[in-house]
PDB file of C-alpha atoms in Angstrom:
ATOM      1  CA  MET J   1      -5.264   1.152 -25.767  1.00 94.00           C
ATOM      2  CA  ASN J   2      -7.690  -0.097 -28.242  1.00 96.00           C
ATOM      3  CA  PRO J   3     -11.078  -1.954 -27.338  1.00 96.00           C
ATOM      4  CA  ALA J   4      -9.394  -5.284 -28.217  1.00 97.00           C
ATOM      5  CA  LYS J   5      -6.906  -5.477 -25.540  1.00 97.00           C
ATOM      6  CA  ARG J   6      -9.477  -3.622 -22.488  1.00 98.00           C
ATOM      7  CA  GLU J   7     -11.417  -7.073 -23.612  1.00 98.00           C
ATOM      8  CA  GLU J   8      -8.652  -9.012 -22.631  1.00 98.00           C
ATOM      9  CA  ILE J   9      -7.567  -7.528 -19.723  1.00 98.00           C
ATOM     10  CA  PHE J  10     -10.932  -7.903 -18.150  1.00 98.00           C
ATOM     11  CA  ALA J  11     -11.617 -11.578 -19.321  1.00 98.00           C
ATOM     12  CA  ARG J  12      -8.713 -12.576 -18.139  1.00 98.00           C
ATOM     13  CA  PHE J  13      -9.120 -10.782 -14.603  1.00 98.00           C
ATOM     14  CA  GLN J  14     -12.673 -12.669 -14.920  1.00 98.00           C
ATOM     15  CA  LYS J  15     -11.017 -16.101 -15.408  1.00 98.00           C
ATOM     16  CA  GLN J  16      -8.713 -15.072 -12.244  1.00 97.00           C
ATOM     17  CA  ASN J  17     -10.851 -13.526  -9.709  1.00 97.00           C
ATOM     18  CA  PRO J  18     -15.245 -14.859 -11.278  1.00 97.00           C
ATOM     19  CA  HIS J  19     -16.974 -13.285  -8.382  1.00 95.00           C
ATOM     20  CA  PRO J  20     -14.232 -10.599  -7.164  1.00 95.00           C
ATOM     21  CA  THR J  21     -15.585  -8.448  -3.577  1.00 92.00           C
ATOM     22  CA  THR J  22     -14.321  -5.669  -1.322  1.00 94.00           C
ATOM     23  CA  GLU J  23     -11.699  -6.746   1.379  1.00 95.00           C
ATOM     24  CA  LEU J  24     -13.958  -5.148   3.680  1.00 97.00           C
ATOM     25  CA  ILE J  25     -15.679  -7.649   6.159  1.00 97.00           C
ATOM     26  CA  PHE J  26     -19.777  -6.742   6.768  1.00 97.00           C
ATOM     27  CA  HIS J  27     -22.983  -9.091   6.503  1.00 97.00           C
ATOM     28  CA  SER J  28     -25.713  -6.201   5.604  1.00 98.00           C
ATOM     29  CA  PRO J  29     -25.449  -2.540   3.603  1.00 98.00           C
ATOM     30  CA  PHE J  30     -25.304  -0.697   6.845  1.00 98.00           C
ATOM     31  CA  GLU J  31     -22.626  -2.550   7.860  1.00 98.00           C
ATOM     32  CA  LEU J  32     -20.433  -2.107   4.472  1.00 98.00           C
ATOM     33  CA  LEU J  33     -21.257   1.839   4.602  1.00 98.00           C
ATOM     34  CA  ILE J  34     -20.074   2.160   7.785  1.00 98.00           C
ATOM     35  CA  ALA J  35     -17.126  -0.161   7.138  1.00 98.00           C
ATOM     36  CA  VAL J  36     -16.407   2.253   4.223  1.00 97.00           C
ATOM     37  CA  ILE J  37     -16.597   5.791   5.643  1.00 97.00           C
ATOM     38  CA  LEU J  38     -14.070   4.399   8.277  1.00 97.00           C
ATOM     39  CA  SER J  39     -11.820   2.918   5.726  1.00 95.00           C
ATOM     40  CA  ALA J  40     -11.266   6.586   4.222  1.00 90.00           C
ATOM     41  CA  GLN J  41      -6.707   6.974   4.498  1.00 89.00           C
ATOM     42  CA  ALA J  42      -7.187   3.323   6.788  1.00 93.00           C
ATOM     43  CA  THR J  43      -6.523  -0.019   5.124  1.00 93.00           C
ATOM     44  CA  ASP J  44      -9.027  -2.123   4.998  1.00 95.00           C
ATOM     45  CA  LYS J  45      -7.102  -4.683   7.761  1.00 95.00           C
ATOM     46  CA  SER J  46      -7.291  -1.985  10.263  1.00 96.00           C
ATOM     47  CA  VAL J  47     -10.954  -1.075   9.492  1.00 97.00           C
ATOM     48  CA  ASN J  48     -12.104  -5.240  10.238  1.00 98.00           C
ATOM     49  CA  LYS J  49     -10.216  -5.626  13.100  1.00 97.00           C
ATOM     50  CA  ALA J  50     -12.271  -2.533  14.625  1.00 97.00           C
ATOM     51  CA  THR J  51     -15.744  -3.716  12.858  1.00 98.00           C
ATOM     52  CA  LYS J  52     -15.319  -7.488  14.120  1.00 97.00           C
ATOM     53  CA  GLU J  53     -15.505  -6.107  17.686  1.00 97.00           C
ATOM     54  CA  LEU J  54     -17.948  -2.788  16.938  1.00 98.00           C
ATOM     55  CA  PHE J  55     -20.871  -5.215  14.925  1.00 98.00           C
ATOM     56  CA  ALA J  56     -20.679  -7.850  17.204  1.00 98.00           C
ATOM     57  CA  VAL J  57     -22.593  -5.070  19.892  1.00 97.00           C
ATOM     58  CA  ALA J  58     -23.838  -2.708  17.478  1.00 98.00           C
ATOM     59  CA  ASN J  59     -24.757  -3.233  13.790  1.00 98.00           C
ATOM     60  CA  THR J  60     -27.673  -1.353  12.665  1.00 98.00           C
ATOM     61  CA  PRO J  61     -28.276   2.854  13.512  1.00 98.00           C
ATOM     62  CA  GLU J  62     -30.057   2.525  16.017  1.00 98.00           C
ATOM     63  CA  ALA J  63     -27.344   0.720  18.298  1.00 98.00           C
ATOM     64  CA  ILE J  64     -24.730   2.467  16.861  1.00 98.00           C
ATOM     65  CA  PHE J  65     -26.640   5.745  17.605  1.00 98.00           C
ATOM     66  CA  LYS J  66     -27.442   4.509  21.162  1.00 97.00           C
ATOM     67  CA  LEU J  67     -23.294   4.174  22.158  1.00 97.00           C
ATOM     68  CA  GLY J  68     -22.921   8.038  21.773  1.00 97.00           C
ATOM     69  CA  GLU J  69     -19.364   9.026  20.670  1.00 97.00           C
ATOM     70  CA  LYS J  70     -17.860   8.255  22.970  1.00 97.00           C
ATOM     71  CA  GLY J  71     -18.858   4.105  23.226  1.00 97.00           C
ATOM     72  CA  LEU J  72     -18.074   4.182  19.427  1.00 98.00           C
ATOM     73  CA  HIS J  73     -14.912   5.906  19.558  1.00 98.00           C
ATOM     74  CA  SER J  74     -13.841   3.146  22.062  1.00 97.00           C
ATOM     75  CA  TYR J  75     -14.117   0.548  18.833  1.00 97.00           C
ATOM     76  CA  ILE J  76     -12.485   2.754  16.539  1.00 97.00           C
ATOM     77  CA  LYS J  77     -10.087   4.958  18.194  1.00 96.00           C
ATOM     78  CA  SER J  78      -7.180   2.757  16.337  1.00 94.00           C
ATOM     79  CA  ILE J  79      -8.124   3.813  12.865  1.00 96.00           C
ATOM     80  CA  GLY J  80      -6.919   7.222  11.125  1.00 90.00           C
ATOM     81  CA  LEU J  81      -9.109  10.223  11.433  1.00 94.00           C
ATOM     82  CA  ALA J  82     -11.216   8.055  14.723  1.00 96.00           C
ATOM     83  CA  ASN J  83     -12.776  11.643  16.184  1.00 96.00           C
ATOM     84  CA  THR J  84     -13.579  13.023  12.685  1.00 97.00           C
ATOM     85  CA  LYS J  85     -15.298   9.160  11.392  1.00 98.00           C
ATOM     86  CA  THR J  86     -16.987   9.128  15.285  1.00 98.00           C
ATOM     87  CA  LYS J  87     -18.878  12.400  14.591  1.00 98.00           C
ATOM     88  CA  ASN J  88     -19.791  11.291  11.037  1.00 98.00           C
ATOM     89  CA  VAL J  89     -21.076   7.724  11.902  1.00 98.00           C
ATOM     90  CA  ILE J  90     -23.296   8.845  14.683  1.00 98.00           C
ATOM     91  CA  LYS J  91     -24.698  11.546  12.738  1.00 98.00           C
ATOM     92  CA  THR J  92     -25.038   9.199   9.701  1.00 98.00           C
ATOM     93  CA  CYS J  93     -27.083   7.177  11.949  1.00 98.00           C
ATOM     94  CA  GLN J  94     -29.295   9.595  13.221  1.00 98.00           C
ATOM     95  CA  ILE J  95     -30.300  10.576   9.782  1.00 98.00           C
ATOM     96  CA  LEU J  96     -30.622   6.801   8.472  1.00 98.00           C
ATOM     97  CA  ILE J  97     -33.023   6.279  11.507  1.00 98.00           C
ATOM     98  CA  GLU J  98     -35.098  10.165  10.638  1.00 97.00           C
ATOM     99  CA  TYR J  99     -34.879   9.904   6.867  1.00 97.00           C
ATOM    100  CA  HIS J 100     -34.930   6.451   6.278  1.00 98.00           C
ATOM    101  CA  HIS J 101     -36.207   4.080   7.970  1.00 97.00           C
ATOM    102  CA  SER J 102     -33.052   2.859   9.335  1.00 97.00           C
ATOM    103  CA  LYS J 103     -32.008   1.559   6.195  1.00 98.00           C
ATOM    104  CA  VAL J 104     -29.050   2.459   3.916  1.00 98.00           C
ATOM    105  CA  PRO J 105     -30.690   4.372   0.483  1.00 97.00           C
ATOM    106  CA  SER J 106     -29.776   3.167  -2.904  1.00 97.00           C
ATOM    107  CA  GLU J 107     -30.122   6.847  -4.643  1.00 97.00           C
ATOM    108  CA  ARG J 108     -26.786   8.369  -4.677  1.00 96.00           C
ATOM    109  CA  ALA J 109     -27.948  11.513  -3.743  1.00 97.00           C
ATOM    110  CA  ALA J 110     -29.070  10.654  -0.833  1.00 97.00           C
ATOM    111  CA  LEU J 111     -25.883   8.568   0.195  1.00 98.00           C
ATOM    112  CA  GLU J 112     -23.460  11.568  -0.889  1.00 97.00           C
ATOM    113  CA  ALA J 113     -25.947  14.115   1.340  1.00 97.00           C
ATOM    114  CA  LEU J 114     -24.751  11.563   4.949  1.00 98.00           C
ATOM    115  CA  PRO J 115     -21.459  12.781   6.738  1.00 97.00           C
ATOM    116  CA  GLY J 116     -18.677  11.091   5.869  1.00 94.00           C
ATOM    117  CA  VAL J 117     -19.705   9.978   2.167  1.00 97.00           C
ATOM    118  CA  GLY J 118     -18.467  11.308  -0.797  1.00 95.00           C
ATOM    119  CA  ARG J 119     -18.627  10.244  -4.452  1.00 95.00           C
ATOM    120  CA  LYS J 120     -16.028   7.421  -3.790  1.00 94.00           C
ATOM    121  CA  THR J 121     -17.669   6.348  -0.980  1.00 96.00           C
ATOM    122  CA  ALA J 122     -21.320   6.355  -2.391  1.00 97.00           C
ATOM    123  CA  ASN J 123     -19.946   4.223  -5.695  1.00 97.00           C
ATOM    124  CA  VAL J 124     -18.612   1.442  -3.130  1.00 96.00           C
ATOM    125  CA  VAL J 125     -21.934   1.206  -1.659  1.00 97.00           C
ATOM    126  CA  LEU J 126     -23.898   1.293  -4.537  1.00 97.00           C
ATOM    127  CA  ASN J 127     -21.638  -1.578  -6.497  1.00 96.00           C
ATOM    128  CA  THR J 128     -20.944  -3.486  -3.864  1.00 96.00           C
ATOM    129  CA  ALA J 129     -24.416  -3.611  -1.598  1.00 96.00           C
ATOM    130  CA  PHE J 130     -26.862  -2.932  -4.446  1.00 96.00           C
ATOM    131  CA  GLY J 131     -24.938  -4.231  -7.927  1.00 95.00           C
ATOM    132  CA  GLU J 132     -24.753  -0.971 -10.026  1.00 96.00           C
ATOM    133  CA  PRO J 133     -21.758  -0.741 -12.304  1.00 96.00           C
ATOM    134  CA  THR J 134     -20.390   1.992 -10.834  1.00 96.00           C
ATOM    135  CA  ILE J 135     -16.620   2.324 -10.470  1.00 96.00           C
ATOM    136  CA  ALA J 136     -14.349   3.901  -7.255  1.00 94.00           C
ATOM    137  CA  VAL J 137     -11.983   5.172  -8.354  1.00 96.00           C
ATOM    138  CA  ASP J 138      -9.667   5.412  -5.557  1.00 93.00           C
ATOM    139  CA  THR J 139      -5.583   5.541  -5.424  1.00 94.00           C
ATOM    140  CA  HIS J 140      -5.309   2.116  -6.536  1.00 96.00           C
ATOM    141  CA  ILE J 141      -7.274   2.435  -9.500  1.00 97.00           C
ATOM    142  CA  PHE J 142      -6.556   5.955 -10.692  1.00 98.00           C
ATOM    143  CA  ARG J 143      -2.780   4.556 -10.806  1.00 98.00           C
ATOM    144  CA  VAL J 144      -3.381   1.054 -12.627  1.00 98.00           C
ATOM    145  CA  ALA J 145      -5.946   2.799 -14.979  1.00 98.00           C
ATOM    146  CA  ASN J 146      -3.318   5.462 -15.983  1.00 98.00           C
ATOM    147  CA  ARG J 147      -0.753   3.726 -15.734  1.00 97.00           C
ATOM    148  CA  THR J 148      -1.686   0.635 -18.019  1.00 97.00           C
ATOM    149  CA  ASN J 149      -3.436   3.157 -20.230  1.00 97.00           C
ATOM    150  CA  ILE J 150      -7.055   1.312 -19.841  1.00 98.00           C
ATOM    151  CA  ALA J 151      -8.106   5.078 -19.294  1.00 98.00           C
ATOM    152  CA  ARG J 152      -6.111   8.049 -18.613  1.00 97.00           C
ATOM    153  CA  GLY J 153      -7.138  11.045 -16.311  1.00 97.00           C
ATOM    154  CA  LYS J 154      -5.665  13.909 -14.221  1.00 97.00           C
ATOM    155  CA  THR J 155      -8.451  13.512 -11.229  1.00 97.00           C
ATOM    156  CA  PRO J 156     -10.801  10.436 -10.151  1.00 95.00           C
ATOM    157  CA  THR J 157     -13.700  12.031 -11.422  1.00 96.00           C
ATOM    158  CA  ALA J 158     -12.153  11.705 -15.097  1.00 98.00           C
ATOM    159  CA  VAL J 159     -10.632   8.215 -14.700  1.00 98.00           C
ATOM    160  CA  GLU J 160     -14.276   7.652 -13.502  1.00 97.00           C
ATOM    161  CA  LYS J 161     -16.281   9.062 -16.333  1.00 97.00           C
ATOM    162  CA  GLU J 162     -13.651   7.397 -18.771  1.00 98.00           C
ATOM    163  CA  LEU J 163     -13.476   4.290 -16.999  1.00 98.00           C
ATOM    164  CA  LEU J 164     -17.379   3.662 -17.202  1.00 97.00           C
ATOM    165  CA  LYS J 165     -17.337   4.440 -21.484  1.00 98.00           C
ATOM    166  CA  VAL J 166     -14.103   2.332 -22.122  1.00 98.00           C
ATOM    167  CA  VAL J 167     -14.572  -0.864 -20.153  1.00 98.00           C
ATOM    168  CA  PRO J 168     -16.475  -3.293 -21.616  1.00 97.00           C
ATOM    169  CA  LYS J 169     -20.449  -3.643 -20.291  1.00 96.00           C
ATOM    170  CA  PRO J 170     -20.108  -7.236 -19.203  1.00 96.00           C
ATOM    171  CA  TYR J 171     -17.273  -6.776 -17.048  1.00 97.00           C
ATOM    172  CA  LEU J 172     -18.201  -3.105 -15.782  1.00 96.00           C
ATOM    173  CA  LYS J 173     -20.315  -4.656 -12.584  1.00 95.00           C
ATOM    174  CA  ASP J 174     -16.804  -6.210 -11.132  1.00 97.00           C
ATOM    175  CA  ALA J 175     -14.339  -3.812 -12.792  1.00 97.00           C
ATOM    176  CA  HIS J 176     -14.039  -1.977  -9.640  1.00 95.00           C
ATOM    177  CA  HIS J 177     -12.945  -4.692  -7.948  1.00 97.00           C
ATOM    178  CA  TRP J 178     -10.443  -5.945 -10.180  1.00 98.00           C
ATOM    179  CA  LEU J 179      -8.838  -2.911 -10.562  1.00 98.00           C
ATOM    180  CA  VAL J 180      -8.575  -2.333  -6.641  1.00 96.00           C
ATOM    181  CA  LEU J 181      -7.004  -5.819  -6.188  1.00 97.00           C
ATOM    182  CA  HIS J 182      -4.822  -5.621  -9.321  1.00 98.00           C
ATOM    183  CA  GLY J 183      -3.212  -1.981  -8.024  1.00 97.00           C
ATOM    184  CA  ARG J 184      -3.041  -3.485  -4.036  1.00 95.00           C
ATOM    185  CA  TYR J 185      -1.018  -6.268  -4.876  1.00 96.00           C
ATOM    186  CA  THR J 186       0.300  -6.798  -8.437  1.00 97.00           C
ATOM    187  CA  CYS J 187       0.279  -2.830 -10.065  1.00 97.00           C
ATOM    188  CA  ILE J 188       1.679  -1.598  -6.848  1.00 96.00           C
ATOM    189  CA  ALA J 189       2.901   1.749  -6.169  1.00 94.00           C
ATOM    190  CA  ARG J 190       6.746   2.007  -6.304  1.00 91.00           C
ATOM    191  CA  LYS J 191       7.985  -1.184  -7.704  1.00 92.00           C
ATOM    192  CA  PRO J 192       4.334  -2.627  -9.991  1.00 95.00           C
ATOM    193  CA  LEU J 193       5.214  -6.685 -10.236  1.00 96.00           C
ATOM    194  CA  CYS J 194       5.471  -6.611 -13.381  1.00 96.00           C
ATOM    195  CA  GLN J 195       6.794 -10.557 -13.824  1.00 93.00           C
ATOM    196  CA  SER J 196       4.277 -11.986 -12.108  1.00 94.00           C
ATOM    197  CA  CYS J 197       1.403 -10.015 -13.826  1.00 97.00           C
ATOM    198  CA  ILE J 198      -1.255 -11.347 -15.865  1.00 97.00           C
ATOM    199  CA  ILE J 199      -1.785  -8.890 -18.264  1.00 97.00           C
ATOM    200  CA  LYS J 200       2.247  -7.457 -18.428  1.00 96.00           C
ATOM    201  CA  ASP J 201       1.738  -8.078 -22.513  1.00 96.00           C
ATOM    202  CA  LEU J 202      -1.217  -6.091 -22.529  1.00 97.00           C
ATOM    203  CA  CYS J 203      -0.379  -3.354 -20.204  1.00 96.00           C
ATOM    204  CA  GLU J 204       1.164  -0.163 -22.352  1.00 96.00           C
ATOM    205  CA  TYR J 205       2.925   0.753 -19.222  1.00 95.00           C
ATOM    206  CA  PRO J 206       6.284   2.441 -20.939  1.00 92.00           C
ATOM    207  CA  GLU J 207       8.222   1.568 -17.778  1.00 89.00           C
ATOM    208  CA  LYS J 208       7.316  -2.442 -17.120  1.00 85.00           C
ATOM    209  CA  THR J 209       9.465  -4.980 -16.842  1.00 81.00           C
ATOM    210  CA  ILE J 210       8.933  -8.137 -17.878  1.00 71.00           C
ATOM    211  CA  LEU J 211      12.458 -10.539 -18.196  1.00 61.00           C
TER     212      LEU J 211
END
């Protein structure tokens, strides 16, 4: 795909959605961090349902740590991998209290050192909470980038590196959200909705249907 096409693709995304953000509901970097940890292999809708009740009673590292594993689990038990996520969140809260003055660090290395936080989660927090031009390649972005030919790669990390190189700089900070939303609602996995796609004439997917 040539640079002019990519420029037009992201210009259209921006025009359609000038201020994109995550569909996870949060009111602080800490709430975002916890929500993203909980969202692994779970829907944003299920996470929002659980965190609405959880954050109403505990939305700081100290408050969640005070709940303990049993107390926290009662709020997030409906989310996939709840047992593992409970342990990770409690340990993360403890580390934030002991080593980061109960603040979410804005450095990648410090974020990735937290239990339950990998590169993708760190990228979401760095981008959404701190405005860094990072791209967290989930299944949606991996599919959209490869399918459209915006950026190709055999692994999420390879796609991330390629996107960081080819996405025009003015659009880089918001590219993550546009691509996620496009993959979630239009360029879906089994039968992409090509007829209603705003970039259908620019996409290089060989099997697209635009009639």
